[in-house]
Amino acid sequence: MHQRTFQQSYRSTSASKGGRESSGRMFFVAGAKNNAGRNERSRSIYQKFREVDLLNKKKTVTALKPGEDRAIFLGLGMILSSVMMCFVLGITILRSYADSVWTEEGVCVILNSTVTADMNCSYNCGSECWRDSKYPCLQVYVSVNNTGRVSRLSHNEETQDTSTECFYVPRCQKDRVAMHVMIMNISERLKVNQQVTCYYDPSEQQENVLLTRLYDQTVVFHSLLWPSCMLTGGALIIVMVKLTQYLSRLCEEIVKIKR
């Protein structure tokens, strides 16, 4: 009897233990499945955030790229325009300034200012129509820097190339009286101003002196200043765009390394 009772109690104890072990196993399996589901959900959420982040970056890059292209084209256009301006100014102003031999500035004392004769000129009266006219030739003699050197005074390089005898060559026109009045007014002004600033050739190869230079240092400075500013601005725009692109790529690489 005692043996049967012990066997029954042992069997019931074994059955209860087996039930506990099976229920524990079921609990762990269910927990593992729940953890796997949670991991999958977290991964899917992370992937969604990742996709949204990448989409936003692509939109930002897509939005910035046309602006960067426009900025680069603007910089290149500014550089090209400045180069063309420098070329045009180089063959006009700079060339005339470099070829001029009247480089020394001095003080000229006016000795004589008289109208000598009438000079012939031609004016345009229409399509393929030219007519002759005359203007009075004003000759002005000066003494340079009170050295006793007497020279003929001309208005500028253009006048010197047109006529070496006359101080000023007016624009030829039909009205001779108007040109005569203009020349006489210039003569009276020169007689009032006995001393004027003039420019002469230090090598004395040119006997004539000039009252004004066609292009002086101020004109040359301003003619080179604005193309230089445009060139510098265009180069800065391109450099800033490239620097922005480099910093953007650098930030993306740093973010990838941290992740």
PDB file of C-alpha atoms in Angstrom:
ATOM      1  CA  MET A   1       0.000   0.000   0.000  1.00  0.00           C
ATOM      2  CA  HIS A   2       2.749   2.379   0.946  1.00  0.00           C
ATOM      3  CA  GLN A   3       4.626   1.566  -2.242  1.00  0.00           C
ATOM      4  CA  ARG A   4       1.574   2.243  -4.401  1.00  0.00           C
ATOM      5  CA  THR A   5       0.941   5.521  -2.650  1.00  0.00           C
ATOM      6  CA  PHE A   6       4.566   6.619  -3.176  1.00  0.00           C
ATOM      7  CA  GLN A   7       4.408   5.719  -6.849  1.00  0.00           C
ATOM      8  CA  GLN A   8       1.198   7.712  -7.331  1.00  0.00           C
ATOM      9  CA  SER A   9       2.628  10.719  -5.524  1.00  0.00           C
ATOM     10  CA  TYR A  10       5.843  10.507  -7.603  1.00  0.00           C
ATOM     11  CA  ARG A  11       3.821  10.308 -10.808  1.00  0.00           C
ATOM     12  CA  SER A  12       1.714  13.335  -9.837  1.00  0.00           C
ATOM     13  CA  THR A  13       4.858  15.269  -8.920  1.00  0.00           C
ATOM     14  CA  SER A  14       6.478  14.338 -12.223  1.00  0.00           C
ATOM     15  CA  ALA A  15       3.337  15.356 -14.096  1.00  0.00           C
ATOM     16  CA  SER A  16       3.218  18.721 -12.335  1.00  0.00           C
ATOM     17  CA  LYS A  17       6.908  19.315 -13.110  1.00  0.00           C
ATOM     18  CA  GLY A  18       6.377  18.390 -16.761  1.00  0.00           C
ATOM     19  CA  GLY A  19       3.458  20.787 -16.964  1.00  0.00           C
ATOM     20  CA  ARG A  20       5.560  23.546 -15.439  1.00  0.00           C
ATOM     21  CA  GLU A  21       8.452  22.871 -17.799  1.00  0.00           C
ATOM     22  CA  SER A  22       6.142  22.860 -20.820  1.00  0.00           C
ATOM     23  CA  SER A  23       4.437  26.083 -19.704  1.00  0.00           C
ATOM     24  CA  GLY A  24       7.885  27.681 -19.128  1.00  0.00           C
ATOM     25  CA  ARG A  25       8.997  26.627 -22.557  1.00  0.00           C
ATOM     26  CA  MET A  26       5.829  28.089 -24.085  1.00  0.00           C
ATOM     27  CA  PHE A  27       6.424  31.375 -22.186  1.00  0.00           C
ATOM     28  CA  PHE A  28      10.003  31.687 -23.454  1.00  0.00           C
ATOM     29  CA  VAL A  29       8.936  30.902 -27.015  1.00  0.00           C
ATOM     30  CA  ALA A  30       6.198  33.503 -26.837  1.00  0.00           C
ATOM     31  CA  GLY A  31       8.619  36.049 -25.331  1.00  0.00           C
ATOM     32  CA  ALA A  32      11.160  35.396 -28.051  1.00  0.00           C
ATOM     33  CA  LYS A  33       8.472  35.858 -30.683  1.00  0.00           C
ATOM     34  CA  ASN A  34       7.358  39.113 -29.059  1.00  0.00           C
ATOM     35  CA  ASN A  35      10.959  40.393 -28.934  1.00  0.00           C
ATOM     36  CA  ALA A  36      11.461  39.464 -32.591  1.00  0.00           C
ATOM     37  CA  GLY A  37       8.251  41.294 -33.502  1.00  0.00           C
ATOM     38  CA  ARG A  38       9.363  44.343 -31.546  1.00  0.00           C
ATOM     39  CA  ASN A  39      12.786  44.284 -33.245  1.00  0.00           C
ATOM     40  CA  GLU A  40      11.156  44.018 -36.652  1.00  0.00           C
ATOM     41  CA  ARG A  41       8.833  46.905 -35.826  1.00  0.00           C
ATOM     42  CA  SER A  42      11.716  49.052 -34.580  1.00  0.00           C
ATOM     43  CA  ARG A  43      13.716  48.184 -37.685  1.00  0.00           C
ATOM     44  CA  SER A  44      10.798  49.044 -39.959  1.00  0.00           C
ATOM     45  CA  ILE A  45      10.295  52.360 -38.124  1.00  0.00           C
ATOM     46  CA  TYR A  46      14.018  53.102 -38.380  1.00  0.00           C
ATOM     47  CA  GLN A  47      13.971  52.241 -42.068  1.00  0.00           C
ATOM     48  CA  LYS A  48      11.003  54.569 -42.576  1.00  0.00           C
ATOM     49  CA  PHE A  49      12.794  57.387 -40.781  1.00  0.00           C
ATOM     50  CA  ARG A  50      15.913  56.605 -42.777  1.00  0.00           C
ATOM     51  CA  GLU A  51      13.986  56.699 -46.047  1.00  0.00           C
ATOM     52  CA  VAL A  52      12.327  59.973 -45.055  1.00  0.00           C
ATOM     53  CA  ASP A  53      15.730  61.410 -44.097  1.00  0.00           C
ATOM     54  CA  LEU A  54      17.276  60.326 -47.387  1.00  0.00           C
ATOM     55  CA  LEU A  55      14.274  61.686 -49.291  1.00  0.00           C
ATOM     56  CA  ASN A  56      14.605  65.040 -47.535  1.00  0.00           C
ATOM     57  CA  LYS A  57      18.318  65.114 -48.315  1.00  0.00           C
ATOM     58  CA  LYS A  58      17.621  64.304 -51.950  1.00  0.00           C
ATOM     59  CA  LYS A  59      15.017  67.069 -52.080  1.00  0.00           C
ATOM     60  CA  THR A  60      17.465  69.501 -50.478  1.00  0.00           C
ATOM     61  CA  VAL A  61      20.232  68.527 -52.872  1.00  0.00           C
ATOM     62  CA  THR A  62      17.818  68.749 -55.799  1.00  0.00           C
ATOM     63  CA  ALA A  63      16.695  72.196 -54.647  1.00  0.00           C
ATOM     64  CA  LEU A  64      20.242  73.441 -54.045  1.00  0.00           C
ATOM     65  CA  LYS A  65      21.788  72.099 -57.230  1.00  0.00           C
ATOM     66  CA  PRO A  66      20.055  74.534 -59.670  1.00  0.00           C
ATOM     67  CA  GLY A  67      20.931  77.454 -57.390  1.00  0.00           C
ATOM     68  CA  GLU A  68      24.557  76.381 -57.243  1.00  0.00           C
ATOM     69  CA  ASP A  69      24.646  75.982 -61.020  1.00  0.00           C
ATOM     70  CA  ARG A  70      23.224  79.478 -61.485  1.00  0.00           C
ATOM     71  CA  ALA A  71      25.772  80.914 -59.074  1.00  0.00           C
ATOM     72  CA  ILE A  72      28.636  79.214 -60.919  1.00  0.00           C
ATOM     73  CA  PHE A  73      27.333  80.445 -64.277  1.00  0.00           C
ATOM     74  CA  LEU A  74      27.049  83.948 -62.811  1.00  0.00           C
ATOM     75  CA  GLY A  75      30.642  83.810 -61.596  1.00  0.00           C
ATOM     76  CA  LEU A  76      31.887  82.526 -64.942  1.00  0.00           C
ATOM     77  CA  GLY A  77      29.907  85.232 -66.751  1.00  0.00           C
ATOM     78  CA  MET A  78      31.422  87.921 -64.541  1.00  0.00           C
ATOM     79  CA  ILE A  79      34.929  86.592 -65.141  1.00  0.00           C
ATOM     80  CA  LEU A  80      34.388  86.392 -68.905  1.00  0.00           C
ATOM     81  CA  SER A  81      32.943  89.921 -69.014  1.00  0.00           C
ATOM     82  CA  SER A  82      35.836  91.322 -67.001  1.00  0.00           C
ATOM     83  CA  VAL A  83      38.366  89.655 -69.295  1.00  0.00           C
ATOM     84  CA  MET A  84      36.649  91.129 -72.361  1.00  0.00           C
ATOM     85  CA  MET A  85      36.550  94.568 -70.735  1.00  0.00           C
ATOM     86  CA  CYS A  86      40.241  94.361 -69.883  1.00  0.00           C
ATOM     87  CA  PHE A  87      41.003  93.381 -73.487  1.00  0.00           C
ATOM     88  CA  VAL A  88      39.001  96.301 -74.914  1.00  0.00           C
ATOM     89  CA  LEU A  89      40.489  98.775 -72.468  1.00  0.00           C
ATOM     90  CA  GLY A  90      43.949  97.367 -73.067  1.00  0.00           C
ATOM     91  CA  ILE A  91      43.847  98.059 -76.810  1.00  0.00           C
ATOM     92  CA  THR A  92      42.344 101.534 -76.359  1.00  0.00           C
ATOM     93  CA  ILE A  93      43.113 103.387 -73.142  1.00  0.00           C
ATOM     94  CA  LEU A  94      46.163 101.489 -71.921  1.00  0.00           C
ATOM     95  CA  ARG A  95      47.785 101.430 -75.332  1.00  0.00           C
ATOM     96  CA  SER A  96      47.289 105.171 -75.823  1.00  0.00           C
ATOM     97  CA  TYR A  97      48.573 105.847 -72.308  1.00  0.00           C
ATOM     98  CA  ALA A  98      51.650 103.672 -72.812  1.00  0.00           C
ATOM     99  CA  ASP A  99      52.487 105.154 -76.223  1.00  0.00           C
ATOM    100  CA  SER A 100      52.277 108.739 -74.996  1.00  0.00           C
ATOM    101  CA  VAL A 101      55.692 110.382 -74.523  1.00  0.00           C
ATOM    102  CA  TRP A 102      54.347 113.436 -72.688  1.00  0.00           C
ATOM    103  CA  THR A 103      54.771 111.959 -69.240  1.00  0.00           C
ATOM    104  CA  GLU A 104      56.365 114.769 -67.226  1.00  0.00           C
ATOM    105  CA  GLU A 105      54.139 117.391 -65.640  1.00  0.00           C
ATOM    106  CA  GLY A 106      55.329 120.974 -65.492  1.00  0.00           C
ATOM    107  CA  VAL A 107      54.278 124.621 -65.469  1.00  0.00           C
ATOM    108  CA  CYS A 108      54.011 126.488 -68.746  1.00  0.00           C
ATOM    109  CA  VAL A 109      54.035 130.264 -69.005  1.00  0.00           C
ATOM    110  CA  ILE A 110      52.043 131.501 -71.988  1.00  0.00           C
ATOM    111  CA  LEU A 111      54.124 133.827 -74.137  1.00  0.00           C
ATOM    112  CA  ASN A 112      51.937 134.332 -77.181  1.00  0.00           C
ATOM    113  CA  SER A 113      48.448 133.315 -78.357  1.00  0.00           C
ATOM    114  CA  THR A 114      47.469 134.406 -81.851  1.00  0.00           C
ATOM    115  CA  VAL A 115      45.325 133.283 -84.776  1.00  0.00           C
ATOM    116  CA  THR A 116      47.593 132.841 -87.780  1.00  0.00           C
ATOM    117  CA  ALA A 117      45.534 131.518 -90.696  1.00  0.00           C
ATOM    118  CA  ASP A 118      42.519 129.498 -91.730  1.00  0.00           C
ATOM    119  CA  MET A 119      42.847 125.750 -92.013  1.00  0.00           C
ATOM    120  CA  ASN A 120      40.834 123.567 -94.357  1.00  0.00           C
ATOM    121  CA  CYS A 121      38.563 120.831 -93.049  1.00  0.00           C
ATOM    122  CA  SER A 122      35.708 118.644 -94.312  1.00  0.00           C
ATOM    123  CA  TYR A 123      32.332 117.947 -92.722  1.00  0.00           C
ATOM    124  CA  ASN A 124      29.736 115.316 -93.486  1.00  0.00           C
ATOM    125  CA  CYS A 125      26.605 116.651 -95.185  1.00  0.00           C
ATOM    126  CA  GLY A 126      24.817 113.348 -95.724  1.00  0.00           C
ATOM    127  CA  SER A 127      25.284 109.910 -97.172  1.00  0.00           C
ATOM    128  CA  GLU A 128      28.582 109.920 -99.086  1.00  0.00           C
ATOM    129  CA  CYS A 129      28.527 113.716 -99.050  1.00  0.00           C
ATOM    130  CA  TRP A 130      31.491 115.777 -97.847  1.00  0.00           C
ATOM    131  CA  ARG A 131      31.920 119.527 -98.089  1.00  0.00           C
ATOM    132  CA  ASP A 132      34.850 121.796 -97.317  1.00  0.00           C
ATOM    133  CA  SER A 133      35.000 124.403 -94.606  1.00  0.00           C
ATOM    134  CA  LYS A 134      37.628 126.398 -92.705  1.00  0.00           C
ATOM    135  CA  TYR A 135      38.513 127.093 -89.101  1.00  0.00           C
ATOM    136  CA  PRO A 136      41.026 129.578 -87.650  1.00  0.00           C
ATOM    137  CA  CYS A 137      44.348 128.129 -86.524  1.00  0.00           C
ATOM    138  CA  LEU A 138      45.289 129.261 -83.020  1.00  0.00           C
ATOM    139  CA  GLN A 139      48.987 129.020 -82.204  1.00  0.00           C
ATOM    140  CA  VAL A 140      50.124 129.206 -78.596  1.00  0.00           C
ATOM    141  CA  TYR A 141      53.767 129.438 -77.530  1.00  0.00           C
ATOM    142  CA  VAL A 142      54.838 128.738 -73.952  1.00  0.00           C
ATOM    143  CA  SER A 143      57.937 128.576 -71.801  1.00  0.00           C
ATOM    144  CA  VAL A 144      58.286 125.291 -69.920  1.00  0.00           C
ATOM    145  CA  ASN A 145      59.220 125.543 -66.223  1.00  0.00           C
ATOM    146  CA  ASN A 146      60.763 129.003 -66.764  1.00  0.00           C
ATOM    147  CA  THR A 147      63.788 127.391 -68.409  1.00  0.00           C
ATOM    148  CA  GLY A 148      63.699 129.616 -71.464  1.00  0.00           C
ATOM    149  CA  ARG A 149      62.727 126.667 -73.651  1.00  0.00           C
ATOM    150  CA  VAL A 150      59.958 127.884 -75.997  1.00  0.00           C
ATOM    151  CA  SER A 151      57.540 125.252 -77.280  1.00  0.00           C
ATOM    152  CA  ARG A 152      54.250 125.165 -79.111  1.00  0.00           C
ATOM    153  CA  LEU A 153      51.276 124.164 -76.972  1.00  0.00           C
ATOM    154  CA  SER A 154      48.683 121.610 -78.122  1.00  0.00           C
ATOM    155  CA  HIS A 155      45.449 120.617 -76.460  1.00  0.00           C
ATOM    156  CA  ASN A 156      46.041 116.811 -76.228  1.00  0.00           C
ATOM    157  CA  GLU A 157      47.482 113.842 -78.125  1.00  0.00           C
ATOM    158  CA  GLU A 158      44.560 113.751 -80.558  1.00  0.00           C
ATOM    159  CA  THR A 159      45.089 117.388 -81.522  1.00  0.00           C
ATOM    160  CA  GLN A 160      48.804 116.770 -81.867  1.00  0.00           C
ATOM    161  CA  ASP A 161      48.157 113.908 -84.284  1.00  0.00           C
ATOM    162  CA  THR A 162      45.663 115.994 -86.296  1.00  0.00           C
ATOM    163  CA  SER A 163      47.663 119.212 -86.545  1.00  0.00           C
ATOM    164  CA  THR A 164      51.076 120.029 -85.105  1.00  0.00           C
ATOM    165  CA  GLU A 165      50.649 123.755 -85.722  1.00  0.00           C
ATOM    166  CA  CYS A 166      47.266 124.556 -84.181  1.00  0.00           C
ATOM    167  CA  PHE A 167      46.487 124.464 -80.472  1.00  0.00           C
ATOM    168  CA  TYR A 168      42.939 123.178 -80.915  1.00  0.00           C
ATOM    169  CA  VAL A 169      41.115 121.585 -83.846  1.00  0.00           C
ATOM    170  CA  PRO A 170      37.328 122.002 -83.561  1.00  0.00           C
ATOM    171  CA  ARG A 171      34.828 119.644 -85.090  1.00  0.00           C
ATOM    172  CA  CYS A 172      34.408 120.748 -88.660  1.00  0.00           C
ATOM    173  CA  GLN A 173      31.016 122.212 -89.474  1.00  0.00           C
ATOM    174  CA  LYS A 174      29.328 124.392 -92.034  1.00  0.00           C
ATOM    175  CA  ASP A 175      29.065 127.465 -89.776  1.00  0.00           C
ATOM    176  CA  ARG A 176      32.522 129.062 -89.951  1.00  0.00           C
ATOM    177  CA  VAL A 177      31.471 131.910 -87.664  1.00  0.00           C
ATOM    178  CA  ALA A 178      30.692 129.517 -84.818  1.00  0.00           C
ATOM    179  CA  MET A 179      34.101 127.860 -85.130  1.00  0.00           C
ATOM    180  CA  HIS A 180      35.803 131.268 -85.216  1.00  0.00           C
ATOM    181  CA  VAL A 181      33.976 132.392 -82.046  1.00  0.00           C
ATOM    182  CA  MET A 182      34.984 129.166 -80.293  1.00  0.00           C
ATOM    183  CA  ILE A 183      38.670 129.613 -81.128  1.00  0.00           C
ATOM    184  CA  MET A 184      38.666 133.269 -80.044  1.00  0.00           C
ATOM    185  CA  ASN A 185      37.094 132.355 -76.696  1.00  0.00           C
ATOM    186  CA  ILE A 186      39.864 129.789 -76.113  1.00  0.00           C
ATOM    187  CA  SER A 187      42.491 132.401 -76.984  1.00  0.00           C
ATOM    188  CA  GLU A 188      41.017 134.889 -74.490  1.00  0.00           C
ATOM    189  CA  ARG A 189      40.968 132.286 -71.719  1.00  0.00           C
ATOM    190  CA  LEU A 190      44.608 131.430 -72.328  1.00  0.00           C
ATOM    191  CA  LYS A 191      45.566 135.103 -72.180  1.00  0.00           C
ATOM    192  CA  VAL A 192      43.832 135.445 -68.817  1.00  0.00           C
ATOM    193  CA  ASN A 193      45.584 132.370 -67.371  1.00  0.00           C
ATOM    194  CA  GLN A 194      49.247 133.179 -67.844  1.00  0.00           C
ATOM    195  CA  GLN A 195      50.431 129.983 -66.133  1.00  0.00           C
ATOM    196  CA  VAL A 196      48.933 126.573 -66.865  1.00  0.00           C
ATOM    197  CA  THR A 197      49.812 122.991 -66.061  1.00  0.00           C
ATOM    198  CA  CYS A 198      51.279 121.201 -69.050  1.00  0.00           C
ATOM    199  CA  TYR A 199      52.921 117.910 -69.996  1.00  0.00           C
ATOM    200  CA  TYR A 200      56.174 117.604 -71.914  1.00  0.00           C
ATOM    201  CA  ASP A 201      58.518 114.949 -73.223  1.00  0.00           C
ATOM    202  CA  PRO A 202      61.471 114.543 -70.829  1.00  0.00           C
ATOM    203  CA  SER A 203      63.635 113.140 -73.634  1.00  0.00           C
ATOM    204  CA  GLU A 204      62.843 116.271 -75.701  1.00  0.00           C
ATOM    205  CA  GLN A 205      62.163 114.236 -78.817  1.00  0.00           C
ATOM    206  CA  GLN A 206      58.825 116.043 -79.126  1.00  0.00           C
ATOM    207  CA  GLU A 207      59.090 119.830 -79.220  1.00  0.00           C
ATOM    208  CA  ASN A 208      55.391 120.442 -78.607  1.00  0.00           C
ATOM    209  CA  VAL A 209      53.873 120.258 -75.126  1.00  0.00           C
ATOM    210  CA  LEU A 210      50.326 119.292 -74.145  1.00  0.00           C
ATOM    211  CA  LEU A 211      47.790 121.142 -72.038  1.00  0.00           C
ATOM    212  CA  THR A 212      45.975 117.938 -71.028  1.00  0.00           C
ATOM    213  CA  ARG A 213      46.540 114.255 -71.592  1.00  0.00           C
ATOM    214  CA  LEU A 214      43.868 112.234 -73.315  1.00  0.00           C
ATOM    215  CA  TYR A 215      44.207 109.447 -70.731  1.00  0.00           C
ATOM    216  CA  ASP A 216      45.924 110.212 -67.428  1.00  0.00           C
ATOM    217  CA  GLN A 217      46.643 107.991 -64.440  1.00  0.00           C
ATOM    218  CA  THR A 218      43.210 108.595 -62.908  1.00  0.00           C
ATOM    219  CA  VAL A 219      41.429 107.437 -66.067  1.00  0.00           C
ATOM    220  CA  VAL A 220      43.650 104.359 -66.291  1.00  0.00           C
ATOM    221  CA  PHE A 221      43.044 103.537 -62.620  1.00  0.00           C
ATOM    222  CA  HIS A 222      39.264 103.737 -62.918  1.00  0.00           C
ATOM    223  CA  SER A 223      39.260 101.828 -66.202  1.00  0.00           C
ATOM    224  CA  LEU A 224      41.101  98.937 -64.520  1.00  0.00           C
ATOM    225  CA  LEU A 225      39.326  99.136 -61.163  1.00  0.00           C
ATOM    226  CA  TRP A 226      35.862  98.002 -62.230  1.00  0.00           C
ATOM    227  CA  PRO A 227      36.949  95.042 -64.395  1.00  0.00           C
ATOM    228  CA  SER A 228      39.230  93.941 -61.562  1.00  0.00           C
ATOM    229  CA  CYS A 229      36.355  94.156 -59.069  1.00  0.00           C
ATOM    230  CA  MET A 230      34.127  92.150 -61.406  1.00  0.00           C
ATOM    231  CA  LEU A 231      36.840  89.524 -61.880  1.00  0.00           C
ATOM    232  CA  THR A 232      37.383  89.245 -58.126  1.00  0.00           C
ATOM    233  CA  GLY A 233      33.643  89.015 -57.451  1.00  0.00           C
ATOM    234  CA  GLY A 234      33.148  86.260 -60.013  1.00  0.00           C
ATOM    235  CA  ALA A 235      36.057  84.262 -58.616  1.00  0.00           C
ATOM    236  CA  LEU A 236      34.734  84.662 -55.043  1.00  0.00           C
ATOM    237  CA  ILE A 237      31.286  83.426 -56.072  1.00  0.00           C
ATOM    238  CA  ILE A 238      32.749  80.258 -57.608  1.00  0.00           C
ATOM    239  CA  VAL A 239      35.035  79.677 -54.613  1.00  0.00           C
ATOM    240  CA  MET A 240      32.134  80.083 -52.151  1.00  0.00           C
ATOM    241  CA  VAL A 241      29.941  77.649 -54.085  1.00  0.00           C
ATOM    242  CA  LYS A 242      32.718  75.044 -54.226  1.00  0.00           C
ATOM    243  CA  LEU A 243      33.452  75.549 -50.517  1.00  0.00           C
ATOM    244  CA  THR A 244      29.773  75.052 -49.679  1.00  0.00           C
ATOM    245  CA  GLN A 245      29.659  71.830 -51.695  1.00  0.00           C
ATOM    246  CA  TYR A 246      32.823  70.550 -49.992  1.00  0.00           C
ATOM    247  CA  LEU A 247      31.473  71.314 -46.497  1.00  0.00           C
ATOM    248  CA  SER A 248      28.165  69.623 -47.354  1.00  0.00           C
ATOM    249  CA  ARG A 249      29.934  66.427 -48.451  1.00  0.00           C
ATOM    250  CA  LEU A 250      32.147  66.579 -45.366  1.00  0.00           C
ATOM    251  CA  CYS A 251      29.099  66.819 -43.066  1.00  0.00           C
ATOM    252  CA  GLU A 252      27.456  63.839 -44.767  1.00  0.00           C
ATOM    253  CA  GLU A 253      30.595  61.741 -44.312  1.00  0.00           C
ATOM    254  CA  ILE A 254      30.798  62.694 -40.621  1.00  0.00           C
ATOM    255  CA  VAL A 255      27.137  61.735 -40.100  1.00  0.00           C
ATOM    256  CA  LYS A 256      27.718  58.357 -41.782  1.00  0.00           C
ATOM    257  CA  ILE A 257      30.762  57.684 -39.576  1.00  0.00           C
ATOM    258  CA  LYS A 258      28.809  58.488 -36.392  1.00  0.00           C
ATOM    259  CA  ARG A 259      25.988  56.149 -37.419  1.00  0.00           C
TER     260      ARG A 259
END
